[in-house]
Amino acid sequence: RRCASVALVLALVLIALPSLLNAQTAPKSSSDDTVPKVEWFIGYQWLNPGGNIPDNSFSPPVAFKLPSMAKGFGTNVAYNFTNNLALEGNFGGNWSKYANENALSIGPKATYRGDGVNFFVHTLLSFNHLAPKNGVNTSNGVGALLGGGMDLKLWKPVSLRLFEADYEWARHNFSSVVGPEDSQLRRPGYNGVRLTTGLVFNIGGAP
């Protein structure tokens, strides 16, 4: 499952490589060299959590695989220290009739700035909050995001994030309802995929 999640993220990033190669060979205008101090993204987010929660309608509890969550949003702010390196703070939230999931993350971001298009990769550490809706206690755990995306420049203040694809890992603890005989459900790992799209607001930088 983890390999499938990582493969999906890598496939989406590889789809963008032809545009990246074209951007590398295209001439740049002076306006394209302008780098904002802050980039603020807000948009839609889809999540496949990639893991199980306990179903305590059985005794002992059994594993219930969380389905994908089509309802969600994401936002992040990146402060650019150089033209290509930034510190990113990232928040994503998804919900369904089975559970709510939120992740607050921080870490470095690297961006290649081409002619009319930006490509970025990031690796972030996360605080992950999972709230099942079946009576099981909520769980706070550690996590991580690894992925990247593609921004199309619409005009100087605004870009379109065509896609962002992330592998989302998390670890949770349900030891209050699951006994030690089922270690995988007691402290499950999550190997998820997160996809986002929306608008990026470019703030600051040269006029």
Tab-separated table of C-alpha atoms in Angstrom:
chain	number	residue	atom	x	y	z
A	1	ARG	CA	0.000	0.000	0.000
A	2	ARG	CA	2.825	2.373	0.827
A	3	CYS	CA	4.481	1.647	-2.537
A	4	ALA	CA	1.215	2.330	-4.367
A	5	SER	CA	0.788	5.673	-2.608
A	6	VAL	CA	4.336	6.769	-3.381
A	7	ALA	CA	4.005	5.549	-6.977
A	8	LEU	CA	0.881	7.662	-7.519
A	9	VAL	CA	2.609	10.787	-6.235
A	10	LEU	CA	5.693	10.160	-8.370
A	11	ALA	CA	3.552	9.516	-11.450
A	12	LEU	CA	1.790	12.870	-11.110
A	13	VAL	CA	5.107	14.671	-10.682
A	14	LEU	CA	6.580	12.873	-13.703
A	15	ILE	CA	3.616	13.930	-15.849
A	16	ALA	CA	4.774	17.514	-15.397
A	17	LEU	CA	8.371	16.850	-16.503
A	18	PRO	CA	7.834	17.677	-20.209
A	19	SER	CA	6.612	21.151	-19.251
A	20	LEU	CA	9.604	21.513	-16.946
A	21	LEU	CA	12.007	20.687	-19.759
A	22	ASN	CA	10.302	23.188	-22.054
A	23	ALA	CA	10.468	25.848	-19.334
A	24	GLN	CA	14.208	25.279	-18.923
A	25	THR	CA	14.900	26.031	-22.599
A	26	ALA	CA	12.444	28.948	-22.972
A	27	PRO	CA	13.781	32.531	-22.720
A	28	LYS	CA	12.787	34.526	-19.655
A	29	SER	CA	11.727	38.131	-19.441
A	30	SER	CA	12.868	40.360	-16.595
A	31	SER	CA	9.367	40.282	-15.064
A	32	ASP	CA	9.576	36.485	-14.824
A	33	ASP	CA	12.617	36.828	-12.546
A	34	THR	CA	10.565	38.590	-9.869
A	35	VAL	CA	10.178	36.359	-6.819
A	36	PRO	CA	7.531	37.146	-4.187
A	37	LYS	CA	8.541	37.182	-0.534
A	38	VAL	CA	5.447	35.192	0.434
A	39	GLU	CA	3.294	32.710	-1.491
A	40	TRP	CA	-0.111	31.924	0.033
A	41	PHE	CA	-2.068	28.975	-1.342
A	42	ILE	CA	-5.717	28.172	-0.645
A	43	GLY	CA	-7.852	25.590	-2.399
A	44	TYR	CA	-9.540	22.205	-2.591
A	45	GLN	CA	-8.040	19.048	-1.098
A	46	TRP	CA	-8.786	15.335	-1.608
A	47	LEU	CA	-7.380	12.670	0.702
A	48	ASN	CA	-7.050	8.927	0.744
A	49	PRO	CA	-6.002	8.297	4.391
A	50	GLY	CA	-4.481	4.917	3.591
A	51	GLY	CA	-5.221	3.225	6.900
A	52	ASN	CA	-7.686	1.688	9.343
A	53	ILE	CA	-9.599	2.768	12.435
A	54	PRO	CA	-11.090	0.448	15.066
A	55	ASP	CA	-14.714	-0.588	14.679
A	56	ASN	CA	-15.788	-1.096	18.282
A	57	SER	CA	-19.215	-2.432	17.370
A	58	PHE	CA	-17.414	-5.783	17.538
A	59	SER	CA	-15.684	-7.296	20.544
A	60	PRO	CA	-12.774	-7.208	20.247
A	61	PRO	CA	-12.695	-4.265	17.788
A	62	VAL	CA	-11.933	-5.031	14.150
A	63	ALA	CA	-10.217	-2.932	11.504
A	64	PHE	CA	-12.326	-0.626	9.344
A	65	LYS	CA	-10.496	0.832	6.339
A	66	LEU	CA	-11.153	4.545	5.963
A	67	PRO	CA	-12.371	5.369	2.451
A	68	SER	CA	-11.136	8.410	0.555
A	69	MET	CA	-12.368	11.803	1.727
A	70	ALA	CA	-13.620	13.972	-1.146
A	71	LYS	CA	-14.561	16.901	1.109
A	72	GLY	CA	-11.665	19.066	2.183
A	73	PHE	CA	-9.554	22.160	1.856
A	74	GLY	CA	-5.908	23.075	2.115
A	75	THR	CA	-3.862	26.192	2.703
A	76	ASN	CA	-0.175	26.922	3.089
A	77	VAL	CA	2.181	29.854	3.362
A	78	ALA	CA	5.755	29.783	2.045
A	79	TYR	CA	8.314	32.462	2.955
A	80	ASN	CA	11.051	32.690	0.318
A	81	PHE	CA	14.532	33.176	1.764
A	82	THR	CA	16.075	32.911	-1.716
A	83	ASN	CA	14.728	32.609	-5.263
A	84	ASN	CA	14.455	28.846	-4.849
A	85	LEU	CA	14.338	27.978	-1.122
A	86	ALA	CA	11.501	28.662	1.311
A	87	LEU	CA	10.091	27.650	4.673
A	88	GLU	CA	6.522	26.359	4.344
A	89	GLY	CA	3.720	26.107	6.877
A	90	ASN	CA	0.917	23.847	5.671
A	91	PHE	CA	-2.579	22.968	6.912
A	92	GLY	CA	-4.976	20.465	5.375
A	93	GLY	CA	-8.371	19.254	6.545
A	94	ASN	CA	-10.702	16.558	5.224
A	95	TRP	CA	-13.941	15.092	6.489
A	96	SER	CA	-16.447	12.356	5.716
A	97	LYS	CA	-19.247	10.526	7.507
A	98	TYR	CA	-16.626	8.195	8.976
A	99	ALA	CA	-13.940	10.566	10.287
A	100	ASN	CA	-12.302	13.985	10.227
A	101	GLU	CA	-8.591	14.353	9.557
A	102	ASN	CA	-6.390	17.441	9.951
A	103	ALA	CA	-2.653	17.849	9.442
A	104	LEU	CA	-0.506	20.834	10.437
A	105	SER	CA	2.936	20.660	8.834
A	106	ILE	CA	6.159	22.636	8.499
A	107	GLY	CA	9.347	22.167	6.512
A	108	PRO	CA	11.516	23.247	3.581
A	109	LYS	CA	10.294	23.863	0.051
A	110	ALA	CA	12.395	24.097	-3.121
A	111	THR	CA	11.058	25.740	-6.291
A	112	TYR	CA	12.238	25.823	-9.891
A	113	ARG	CA	10.956	29.038	-11.481
A	114	GLY	CA	10.466	28.800	-15.218
A	115	ASP	CA	8.859	30.950	-17.890
A	116	GLY	CA	5.191	31.028	-16.900
A	117	VAL	CA	5.386	27.941	-14.679
A	118	ASN	CA	6.870	26.975	-11.315
A	119	PHE	CA	7.664	23.453	-10.103
A	120	PHE	CA	8.207	22.716	-6.432
A	121	VAL	CA	9.026	19.887	-4.053
A	122	HIS	CA	8.725	19.859	-0.273
A	123	THR	CA	9.242	17.593	2.712
A	124	LEU	CA	7.315	18.489	5.869
A	125	LEU	CA	6.910	17.160	9.393
A	126	SER	CA	3.321	17.046	10.643
A	127	PHE	CA	1.061	17.058	13.660
A	128	ASN	CA	-1.847	14.839	12.610
A	129	HIS	CA	-5.311	14.802	14.225
A	130	LEU	CA	-7.737	11.979	13.422
A	131	ALA	CA	-11.302	12.005	14.784
A	132	PRO	CA	-13.353	8.873	14.004
A	133	LYS	CA	-17.134	9.280	14.105
A	134	ASN	CA	-17.938	5.800	15.389
A	135	GLY	CA	-17.458	6.531	19.078
A	136	VAL	CA	-13.708	5.842	19.148
A	137	ASN	CA	-11.606	8.490	20.872
A	138	THR	CA	-9.740	10.988	18.715
A	139	SER	CA	-6.028	10.462	18.205
A	140	ASN	CA	-3.160	12.919	17.836
A	141	GLY	CA	-0.067	11.600	16.127
A	142	VAL	CA	3.083	12.460	14.241
A	143	GLY	CA	3.243	12.504	10.478
A	144	ALA	CA	5.043	13.687	7.377
A	145	LEU	CA	4.345	14.967	3.863
A	146	LEU	CA	6.543	14.333	0.832
A	147	GLY	CA	5.624	15.552	-2.625
A	148	GLY	CA	5.460	18.460	-5.009
A	149	GLY	CA	3.405	20.303	-7.563
A	150	MET	CA	3.067	22.732	-10.442
A	151	ASP	CA	1.965	26.392	-10.463
A	152	LEU	CA	0.932	28.240	-13.625
A	153	LYS	CA	1.465	32.016	-13.571
A	154	LEU	CA	-1.782	33.786	-14.441
A	155	TRP	CA	-0.483	37.267	-13.687
A	156	LYS	CA	1.945	38.726	-11.151
A	157	PRO	CA	-0.324	38.636	-8.045
A	158	VAL	CA	-1.982	35.252	-8.695
A	159	SER	CA	-0.964	31.801	-9.902
A	160	LEU	CA	-2.995	28.637	-10.483
A	161	ARG	CA	-1.813	25.560	-8.609
A	162	LEU	CA	-2.592	23.033	-11.288
A	163	PHE	CA	-1.871	20.210	-8.870
A	164	GLU	CA	-0.059	19.317	-5.695
A	165	ALA	CA	0.469	15.617	-4.987
A	166	ASP	CA	1.739	14.415	-1.613
A	167	TYR	CA	2.456	11.144	0.096
A	168	GLU	CA	1.059	11.542	3.629
A	169	TRP	CA	2.376	9.307	6.412
A	170	ALA	CA	0.949	9.291	9.932
A	171	ARG	CA	1.025	7.181	13.094
A	172	HIS	CA	-1.877	7.014	15.552
A	173	ASN	CA	-2.661	5.352	18.879
A	174	PHE	CA	-5.942	3.571	19.697
A	175	SER	CA	-4.659	1.670	22.715
A	176	SER	CA	-7.649	2.901	24.758
A	177	VAL	CA	-9.998	0.635	22.766
A	178	VAL	CA	-7.724	-1.997	21.156
A	179	GLY	CA	-5.870	-4.611	23.170
A	180	PRO	CA	-2.195	-5.529	22.813
A	181	GLU	CA	-3.070	-8.690	20.876
A	182	ASP	CA	-3.721	-6.553	17.756
A	183	SER	CA	-0.660	-4.320	17.529
A	184	GLN	CA	-1.361	-3.107	13.979
A	185	LEU	CA	-4.803	-1.766	14.875
A	186	ARG	CA	-3.689	-0.573	18.306
A	187	ARG	CA	-1.056	1.756	16.802
A	188	PRO	CA	-1.809	1.873	13.064
A	189	GLY	CA	0.318	3.495	10.411
A	190	TYR	CA	-1.278	5.471	7.581
A	191	ASN	CA	0.156	5.633	4.062
A	192	GLY	CA	-2.074	8.126	2.301
A	193	VAL	CA	-2.226	10.261	-0.810
A	194	ARG	CA	-3.265	13.905	-0.747
A	195	LEU	CA	-4.147	15.942	-3.868
A	196	THR	CA	-4.810	19.691	-3.872
A	197	THR	CA	-5.552	22.416	-6.393
A	198	GLY	CA	-6.396	26.101	-6.094
A	199	LEU	CA	-4.933	29.599	-6.212
A	200	VAL	CA	-1.582	30.979	-5.073
A	201	PHE	CA	-1.392	34.636	-4.045
A	202	ASN	CA	2.059	36.163	-4.570
A	203	ILE	CA	2.833	38.823	-1.965
A	204	GLY	CA	5.772	41.211	-1.835
A	205	GLY	CA	8.928	41.210	-3.901
A	206	ALA	CA	10.016	43.700	-6.530
A	207	PRO	CA	7.272	45.790	-8.197
